Coordinates of C-alpha atoms and ligand atoms in Angstrom, one line a residue:
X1 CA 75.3 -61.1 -26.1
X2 CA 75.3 -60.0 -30.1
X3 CA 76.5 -62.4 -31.8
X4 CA 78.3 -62.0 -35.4
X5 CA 76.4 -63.7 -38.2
X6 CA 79.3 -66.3 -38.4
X7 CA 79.3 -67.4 -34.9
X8 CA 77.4 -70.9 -33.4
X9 CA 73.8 -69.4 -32.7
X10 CA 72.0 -72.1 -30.6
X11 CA 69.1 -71.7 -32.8
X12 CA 70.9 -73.4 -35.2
X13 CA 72.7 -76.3 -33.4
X14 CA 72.6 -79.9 -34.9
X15 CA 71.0 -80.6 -31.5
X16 CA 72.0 -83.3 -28.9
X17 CA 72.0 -87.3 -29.8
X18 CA 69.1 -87.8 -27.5
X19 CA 66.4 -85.2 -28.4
X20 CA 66.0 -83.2 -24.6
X21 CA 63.4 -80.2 -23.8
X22 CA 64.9 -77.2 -24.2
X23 CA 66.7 -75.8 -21.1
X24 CA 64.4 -73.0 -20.6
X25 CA 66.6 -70.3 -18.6
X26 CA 69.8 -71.5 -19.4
X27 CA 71.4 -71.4 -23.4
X28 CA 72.0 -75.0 -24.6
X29 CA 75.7 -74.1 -24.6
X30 CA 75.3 -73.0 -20.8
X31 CA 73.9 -75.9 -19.9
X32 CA 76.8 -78.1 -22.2
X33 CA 79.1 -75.8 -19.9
X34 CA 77.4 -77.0 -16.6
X35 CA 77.1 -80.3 -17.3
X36 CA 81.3 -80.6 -17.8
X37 CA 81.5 -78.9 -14.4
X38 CA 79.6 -81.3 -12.4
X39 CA 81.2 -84.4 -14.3
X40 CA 83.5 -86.5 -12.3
X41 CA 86.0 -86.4 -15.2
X42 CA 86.0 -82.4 -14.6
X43 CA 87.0 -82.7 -10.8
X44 CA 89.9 -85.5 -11.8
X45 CA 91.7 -82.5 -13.7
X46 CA 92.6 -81.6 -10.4
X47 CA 94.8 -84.0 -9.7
X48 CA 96.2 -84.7 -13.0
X49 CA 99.6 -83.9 -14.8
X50 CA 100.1 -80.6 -17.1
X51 CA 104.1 -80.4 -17.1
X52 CA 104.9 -81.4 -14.1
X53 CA 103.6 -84.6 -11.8
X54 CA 101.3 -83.6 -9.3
X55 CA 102.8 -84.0 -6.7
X56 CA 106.4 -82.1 -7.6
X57 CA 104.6 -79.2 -6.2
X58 CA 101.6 -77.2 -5.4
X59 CA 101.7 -74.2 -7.2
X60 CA 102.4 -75.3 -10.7
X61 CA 99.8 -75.7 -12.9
X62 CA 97.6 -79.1 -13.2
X63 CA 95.1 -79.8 -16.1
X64 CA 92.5 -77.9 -14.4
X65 CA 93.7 -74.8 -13.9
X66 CA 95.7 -75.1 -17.4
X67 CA 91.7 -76.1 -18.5
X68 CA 90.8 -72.3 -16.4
X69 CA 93.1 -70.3 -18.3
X70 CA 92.0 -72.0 -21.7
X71 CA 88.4 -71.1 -20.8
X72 CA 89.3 -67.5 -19.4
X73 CA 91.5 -67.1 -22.6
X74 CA 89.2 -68.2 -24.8
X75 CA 86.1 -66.2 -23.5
X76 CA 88.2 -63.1 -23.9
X77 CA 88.9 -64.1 -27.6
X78 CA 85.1 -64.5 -28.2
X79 CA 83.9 -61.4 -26.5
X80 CA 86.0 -59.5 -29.1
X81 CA 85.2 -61.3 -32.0
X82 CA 81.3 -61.9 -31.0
X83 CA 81.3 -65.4 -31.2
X84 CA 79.5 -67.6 -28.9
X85 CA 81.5 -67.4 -25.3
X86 CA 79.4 -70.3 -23.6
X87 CA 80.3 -72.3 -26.6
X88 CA 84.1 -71.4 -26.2
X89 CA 83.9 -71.4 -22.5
X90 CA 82.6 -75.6 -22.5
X91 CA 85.3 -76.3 -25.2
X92 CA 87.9 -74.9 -23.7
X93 CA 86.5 -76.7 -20.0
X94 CA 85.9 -80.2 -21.3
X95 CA 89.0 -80.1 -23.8
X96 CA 91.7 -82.3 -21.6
X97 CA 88.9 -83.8 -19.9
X98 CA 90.7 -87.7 -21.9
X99 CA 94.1 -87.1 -21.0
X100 CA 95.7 -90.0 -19.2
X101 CA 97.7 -89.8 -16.0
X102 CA 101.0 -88.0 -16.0
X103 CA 99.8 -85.9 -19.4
X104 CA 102.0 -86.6 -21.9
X105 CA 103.9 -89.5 -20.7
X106 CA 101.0 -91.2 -19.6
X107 CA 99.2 -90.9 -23.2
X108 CA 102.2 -92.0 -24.5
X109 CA 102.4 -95.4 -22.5
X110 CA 98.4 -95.9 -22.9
X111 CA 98.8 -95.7 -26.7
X112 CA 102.1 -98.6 -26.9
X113 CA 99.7 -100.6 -24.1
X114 CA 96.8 -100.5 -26.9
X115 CA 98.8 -100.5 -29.9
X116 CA 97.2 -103.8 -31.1
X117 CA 93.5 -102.3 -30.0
X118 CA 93.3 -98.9 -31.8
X119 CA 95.7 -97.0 -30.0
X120 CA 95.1 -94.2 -27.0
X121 CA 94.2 -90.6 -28.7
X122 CA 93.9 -88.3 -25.3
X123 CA 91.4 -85.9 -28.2
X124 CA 88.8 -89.3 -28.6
X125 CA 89.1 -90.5 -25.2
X126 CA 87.4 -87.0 -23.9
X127 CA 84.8 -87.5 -26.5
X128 CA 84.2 -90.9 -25.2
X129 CA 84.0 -89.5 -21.8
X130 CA 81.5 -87.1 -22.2
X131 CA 79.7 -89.3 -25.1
X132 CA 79.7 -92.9 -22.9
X133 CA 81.9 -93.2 -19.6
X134 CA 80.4 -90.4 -17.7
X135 CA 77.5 -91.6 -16.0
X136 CA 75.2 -89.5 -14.4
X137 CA 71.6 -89.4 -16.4
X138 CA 69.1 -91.8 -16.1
X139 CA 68.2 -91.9 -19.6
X140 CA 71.4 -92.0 -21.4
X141 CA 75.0 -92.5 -21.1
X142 CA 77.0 -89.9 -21.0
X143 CA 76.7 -86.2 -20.8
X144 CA 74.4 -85.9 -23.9
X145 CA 76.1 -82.8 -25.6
X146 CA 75.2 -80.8 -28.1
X147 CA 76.8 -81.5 -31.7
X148 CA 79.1 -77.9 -31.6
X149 CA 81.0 -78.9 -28.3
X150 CA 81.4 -82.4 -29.3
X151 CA 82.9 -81.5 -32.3
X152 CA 85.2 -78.5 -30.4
X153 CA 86.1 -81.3 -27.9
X154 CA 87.5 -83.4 -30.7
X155 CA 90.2 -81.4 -31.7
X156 CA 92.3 -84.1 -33.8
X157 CA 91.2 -87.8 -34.4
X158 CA 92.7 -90.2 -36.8
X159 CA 91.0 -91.3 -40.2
X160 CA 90.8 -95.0 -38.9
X161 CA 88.7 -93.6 -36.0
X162 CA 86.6 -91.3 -37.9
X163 CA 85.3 -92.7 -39.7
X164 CA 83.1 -94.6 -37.3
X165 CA 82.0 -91.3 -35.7
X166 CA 79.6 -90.8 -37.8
X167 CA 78.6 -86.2 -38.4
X168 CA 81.1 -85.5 -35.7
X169 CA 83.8 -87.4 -37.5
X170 CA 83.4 -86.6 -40.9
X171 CA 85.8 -83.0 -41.4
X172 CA 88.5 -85.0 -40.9
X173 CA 87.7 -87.5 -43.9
X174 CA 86.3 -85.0 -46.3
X175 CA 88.2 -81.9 -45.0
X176 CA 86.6 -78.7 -43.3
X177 CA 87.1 -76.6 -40.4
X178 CA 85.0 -77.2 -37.0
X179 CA 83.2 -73.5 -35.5
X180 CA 84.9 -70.5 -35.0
X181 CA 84.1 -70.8 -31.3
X182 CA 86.6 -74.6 -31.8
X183 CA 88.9 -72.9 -33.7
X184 CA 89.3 -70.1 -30.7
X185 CA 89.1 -72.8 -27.8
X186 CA 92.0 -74.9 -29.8
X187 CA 94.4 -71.6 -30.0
X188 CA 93.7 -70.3 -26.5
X189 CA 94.9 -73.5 -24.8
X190 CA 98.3 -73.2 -27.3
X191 CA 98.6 -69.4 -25.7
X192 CA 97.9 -70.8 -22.3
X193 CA 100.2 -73.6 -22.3
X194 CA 103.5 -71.5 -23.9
X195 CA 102.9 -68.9 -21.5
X196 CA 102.1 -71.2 -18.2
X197 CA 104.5 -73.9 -19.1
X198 CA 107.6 -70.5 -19.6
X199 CA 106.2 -69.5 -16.2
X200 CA 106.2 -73.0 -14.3
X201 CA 109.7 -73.7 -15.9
X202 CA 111.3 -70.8 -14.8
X203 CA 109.3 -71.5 -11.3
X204 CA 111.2 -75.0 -11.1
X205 CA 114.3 -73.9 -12.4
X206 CA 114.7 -76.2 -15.3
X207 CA 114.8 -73.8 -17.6
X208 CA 116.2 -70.2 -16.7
X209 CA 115.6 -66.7 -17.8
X210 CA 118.9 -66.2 -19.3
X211 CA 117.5 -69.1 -21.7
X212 CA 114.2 -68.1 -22.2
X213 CA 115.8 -64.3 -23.1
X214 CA 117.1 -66.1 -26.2
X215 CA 113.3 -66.4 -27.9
X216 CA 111.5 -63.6 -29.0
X217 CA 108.3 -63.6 -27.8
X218 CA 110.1 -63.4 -24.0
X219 CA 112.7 -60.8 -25.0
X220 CA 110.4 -58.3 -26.1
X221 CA 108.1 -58.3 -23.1
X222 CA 111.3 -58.9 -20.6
X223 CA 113.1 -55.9 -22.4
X224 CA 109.9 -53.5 -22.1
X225 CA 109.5 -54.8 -18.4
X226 CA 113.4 -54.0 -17.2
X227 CA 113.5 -50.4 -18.8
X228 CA 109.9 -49.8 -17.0
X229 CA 111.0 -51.1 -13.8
X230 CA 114.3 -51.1 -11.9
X231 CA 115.1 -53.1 -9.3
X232 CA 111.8 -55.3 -9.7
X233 CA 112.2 -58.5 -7.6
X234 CA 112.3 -61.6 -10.3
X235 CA 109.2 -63.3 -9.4
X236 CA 107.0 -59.8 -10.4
X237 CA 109.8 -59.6 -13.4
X238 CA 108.6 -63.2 -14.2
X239 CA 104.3 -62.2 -14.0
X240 CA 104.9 -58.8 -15.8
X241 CA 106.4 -60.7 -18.8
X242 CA 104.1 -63.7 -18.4
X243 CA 100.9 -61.5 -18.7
X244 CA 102.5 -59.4 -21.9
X245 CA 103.4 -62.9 -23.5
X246 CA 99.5 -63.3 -23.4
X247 CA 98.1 -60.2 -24.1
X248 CA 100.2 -60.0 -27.2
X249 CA 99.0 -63.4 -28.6
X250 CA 95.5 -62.7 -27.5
X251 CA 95.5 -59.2 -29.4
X252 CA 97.4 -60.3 -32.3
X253 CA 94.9 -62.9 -32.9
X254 CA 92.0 -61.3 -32.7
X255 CA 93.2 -59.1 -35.2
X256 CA 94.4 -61.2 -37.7
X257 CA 91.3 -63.2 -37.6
X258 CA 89.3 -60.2 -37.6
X259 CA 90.8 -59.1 -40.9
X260 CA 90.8 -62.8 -42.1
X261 CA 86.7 -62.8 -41.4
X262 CA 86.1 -59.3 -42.8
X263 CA 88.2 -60.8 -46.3
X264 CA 86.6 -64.3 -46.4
X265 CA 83.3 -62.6 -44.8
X266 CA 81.1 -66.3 -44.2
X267 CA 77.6 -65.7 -43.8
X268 CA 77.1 -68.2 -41.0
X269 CA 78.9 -71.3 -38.9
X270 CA 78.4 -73.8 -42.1
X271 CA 79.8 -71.6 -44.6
X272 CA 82.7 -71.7 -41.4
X273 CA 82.8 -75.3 -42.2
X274 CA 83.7 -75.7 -45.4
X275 CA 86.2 -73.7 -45.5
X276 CA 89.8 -74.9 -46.7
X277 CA 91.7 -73.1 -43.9
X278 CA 90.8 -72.1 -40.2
X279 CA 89.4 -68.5 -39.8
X280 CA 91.1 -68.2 -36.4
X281 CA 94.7 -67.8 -36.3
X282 CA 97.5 -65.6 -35.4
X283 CA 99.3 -63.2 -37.8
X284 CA 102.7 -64.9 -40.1
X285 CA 105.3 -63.0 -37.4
X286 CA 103.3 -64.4 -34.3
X287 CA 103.1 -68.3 -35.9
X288 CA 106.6 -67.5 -36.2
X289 CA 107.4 -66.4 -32.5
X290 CA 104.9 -69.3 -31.1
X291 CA 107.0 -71.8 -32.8
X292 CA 110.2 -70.5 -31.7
X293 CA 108.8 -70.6 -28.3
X294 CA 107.7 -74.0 -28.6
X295 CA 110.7 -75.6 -30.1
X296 CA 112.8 -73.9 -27.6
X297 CA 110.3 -75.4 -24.5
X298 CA 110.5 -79.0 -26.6
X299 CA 114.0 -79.2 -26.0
X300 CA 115.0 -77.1 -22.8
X301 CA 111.4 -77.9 -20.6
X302 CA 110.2 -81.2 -22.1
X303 CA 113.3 -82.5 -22.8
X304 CA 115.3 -81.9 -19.3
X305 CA 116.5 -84.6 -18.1
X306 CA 114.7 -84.8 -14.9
X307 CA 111.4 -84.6 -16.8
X308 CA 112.4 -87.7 -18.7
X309 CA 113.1 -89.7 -16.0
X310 CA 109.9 -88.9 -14.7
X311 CA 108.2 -89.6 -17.9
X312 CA 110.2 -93.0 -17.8
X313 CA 109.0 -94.4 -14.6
X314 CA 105.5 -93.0 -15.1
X315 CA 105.3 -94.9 -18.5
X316 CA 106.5 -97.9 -16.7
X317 CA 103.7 -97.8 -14.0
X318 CA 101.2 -97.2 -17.0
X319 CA 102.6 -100.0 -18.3
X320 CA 103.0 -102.3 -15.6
X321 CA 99.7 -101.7 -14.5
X322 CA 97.9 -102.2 -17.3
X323 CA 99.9 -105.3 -18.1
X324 CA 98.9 -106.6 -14.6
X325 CA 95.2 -105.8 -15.2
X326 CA 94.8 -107.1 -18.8
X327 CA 96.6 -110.5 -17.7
X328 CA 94.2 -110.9 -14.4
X329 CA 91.1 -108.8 -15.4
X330 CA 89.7 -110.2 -11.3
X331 CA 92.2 -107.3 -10.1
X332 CA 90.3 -105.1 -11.0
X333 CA 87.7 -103.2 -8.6
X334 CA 84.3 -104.9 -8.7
X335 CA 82.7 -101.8 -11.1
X336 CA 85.7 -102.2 -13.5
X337 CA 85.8 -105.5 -13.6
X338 CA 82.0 -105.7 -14.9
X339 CA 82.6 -102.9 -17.6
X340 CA 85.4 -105.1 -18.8
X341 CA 83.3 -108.0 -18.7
X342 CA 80.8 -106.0 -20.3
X343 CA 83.5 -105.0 -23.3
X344 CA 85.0 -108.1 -23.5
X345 CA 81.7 -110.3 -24.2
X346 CA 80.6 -107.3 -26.9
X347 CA 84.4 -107.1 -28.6
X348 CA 86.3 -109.5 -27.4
X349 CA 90.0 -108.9 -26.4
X350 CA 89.7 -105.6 -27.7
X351 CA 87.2 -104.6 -25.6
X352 CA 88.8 -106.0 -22.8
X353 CA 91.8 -104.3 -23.3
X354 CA 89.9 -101.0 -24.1
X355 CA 87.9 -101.3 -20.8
X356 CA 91.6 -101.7 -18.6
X357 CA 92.6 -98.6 -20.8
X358 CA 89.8 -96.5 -19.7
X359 CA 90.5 -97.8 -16.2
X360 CA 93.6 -96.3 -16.4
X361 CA 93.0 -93.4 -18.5
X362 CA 90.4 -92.3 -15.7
X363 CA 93.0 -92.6 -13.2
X364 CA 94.2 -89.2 -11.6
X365 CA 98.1 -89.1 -11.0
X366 CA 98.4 -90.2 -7.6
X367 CA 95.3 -92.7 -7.7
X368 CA 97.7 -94.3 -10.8
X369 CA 100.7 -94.2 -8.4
X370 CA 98.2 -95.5 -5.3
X371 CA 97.1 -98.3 -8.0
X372 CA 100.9 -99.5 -8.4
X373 CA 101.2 -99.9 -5.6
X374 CA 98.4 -102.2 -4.7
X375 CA 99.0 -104.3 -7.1
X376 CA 102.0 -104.5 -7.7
X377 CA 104.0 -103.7 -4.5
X378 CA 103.7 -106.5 -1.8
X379 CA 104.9 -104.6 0.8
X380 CA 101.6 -103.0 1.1
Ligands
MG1 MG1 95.2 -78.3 -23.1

């Protein structure tokens, strides 16, 4: 692997919070890519919400799959641009690893639940999964990552947060951009998700092609597909255009950000850093296209009806549950309840209510729906 002079070289890594002997065959970043892979966390995406609830169906895409595509996405990117593809690849893995229940919905109800305790930011939670929750090493909690894929893994984080982060924190108090290899793990899960969320909401049929003809970055593809093929059954209609809609983004952006490097040309991942704008990014007419794509999946995908019922009664259980947990903290299962107690007698109320959060952010969608029910339905 040649790396560009720009990209993370493990050589020069900020290291890991607990000082570990080197890895010997493995890269650092291979073994940060590893550890993700044999977290608990990391097997939960399985069962947890992307678009649609779990359970709506097996063939539409859950967070660990969508967290596949990012990585497979991503790793592509990298390749082309010689940046770090490990570093990329365990970004791109661990980067949903916080996400509630029920994705978006759930996150939503978390955050009203915690309002008065800081709030629920899916971004932090995965760095507090990987930094404290997962347990799995003798000598420390957490995963013990290096600096570059904790700083990849939080994407966005709030001022009041950050600022007690500490180094990992810090860009977004004083400004700066995180590693080229963050920069290309952030954009390949906003490729993945347009394309897979088009593709599983033409699959359910809550959004249709007709629809979906009206934005660019489908018509083109769907236009070049149709005159190339006659007759082609819709499902293959469906993939042909899926895989264009990626390849595009994919080669537009390593373009643009190949110019965009050659111009700015940094002479290593700190001069990355301090940067005003990201290095990676797409050219004007494909921000353009993406947000047309976006907006349109806002209101036609995210906003159907049938998903907002959904999201309705799955913020209800979040909330019901965690309402029923915080009230009666003896509820909860004998592990939980001695975190909480754990929390509670460090920070008080806050940390009470934190620990029932993490409870419930840990949940996968149908333990959540399981959970309810235990508690809350006395018919079981
Ligand atoms: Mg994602």
């Amino acid at each position: 692997m040649s790396l560009a002079l720009y990209a993370s070289h493990e050589h020069q890594s900020r290291g890991r919070r607990y000082p570990e002997p080197s890895p010997g065959l493995r890269g650092e970043y291979q073994r940060d890519r590893d550890r993700i892979v044999h977290s608990t966390s990391f097997r939960r995406l399985e069962y947890k919400t992307q678009v649609f609830v779990n359970h709506s169906g097996d063939l539409y895409r859950t967070r660990l799959t969508h967290s596949l595509e990012v990585a497979q996405i991503g790793r592509t990117i990298a390749r082309i641009l010689s940046l770090h593809e490990d570093l990329v690849e365990t970004i791109a893995l661990a980067h949903d690893l916080g996400h509630a229940p029920f994705g978006h919905a759930g996150q939503d109800a978390l955050d009203v639940c915690l309002k008065d305790h800081g709030g629920f930011e899916h971004n932090l939670q995965a760095l507090r999964v990987v930094d404290e929750l997962e347990e799995r090493y003798a000598s420390f909690r957490g995963l013990n990552l290096t600096f570059e894929s904790r700083e990849g893994i939080l994407k966005h984080c709030s001022l009041a947060h950050a600022a007690a982060l500490g180094a990992v924190g810090r860009r977004f108090l004083e400004g700066g951009q995180p590693s080229l290899e963050a920069q290309v793990a952030n954009l390949a899960d906003e490729i993945a998700y347009h394309c897979h969320d088009a593709d599983d909401g033409l699959r359910s049929g809550l959004i249709t092609l007709q629809q979906l003809r009206e934005v660019m970055l489908f018509r083109e593809p769907y236009e070049e597909v149709v005159r190339l093929y006659a007759n082609l059954p819709e499902r293959r209609v469906i993939h042909e255009v899926v895989r264009r809609m990626v390849n595009r983004q994919i080669v537009d952006l390593t373009e643009a950000s190949a110019a965009r490097l050659q111009r700015v040309n940094p002479l290593g991942s700190e001069e990355v850093r301090q940067q005003a704008e990201p290095l990676i990014g797409f050219s004007p007419s494909m921000v353009k296209q993406n947000h047309e794509l976006k907006q349109f999946l806002r209101v036609a995908l995210y906003g159907h009806y049938q998903i907002r019922r959904t999201a309705a009664k799955v913020g209800r259980l979040i909330g019901a549950l965690f309402d029923a947990f915080l009230a009666d903290p003896y509820l909860l299962p004998p592990q939980a309840l001695l975190d909480l107690q754990e929390r509670e007698d460090s920070a008080g109320v806050t940390g009470r209510a934190q620990a029932v959060g993490d409870y419930i952010a840990g949940m996968t969608d149908r333990y959540a729906i399981l959970e309810y029910k235990r508690v809350l339905d006395p018919s079981i």
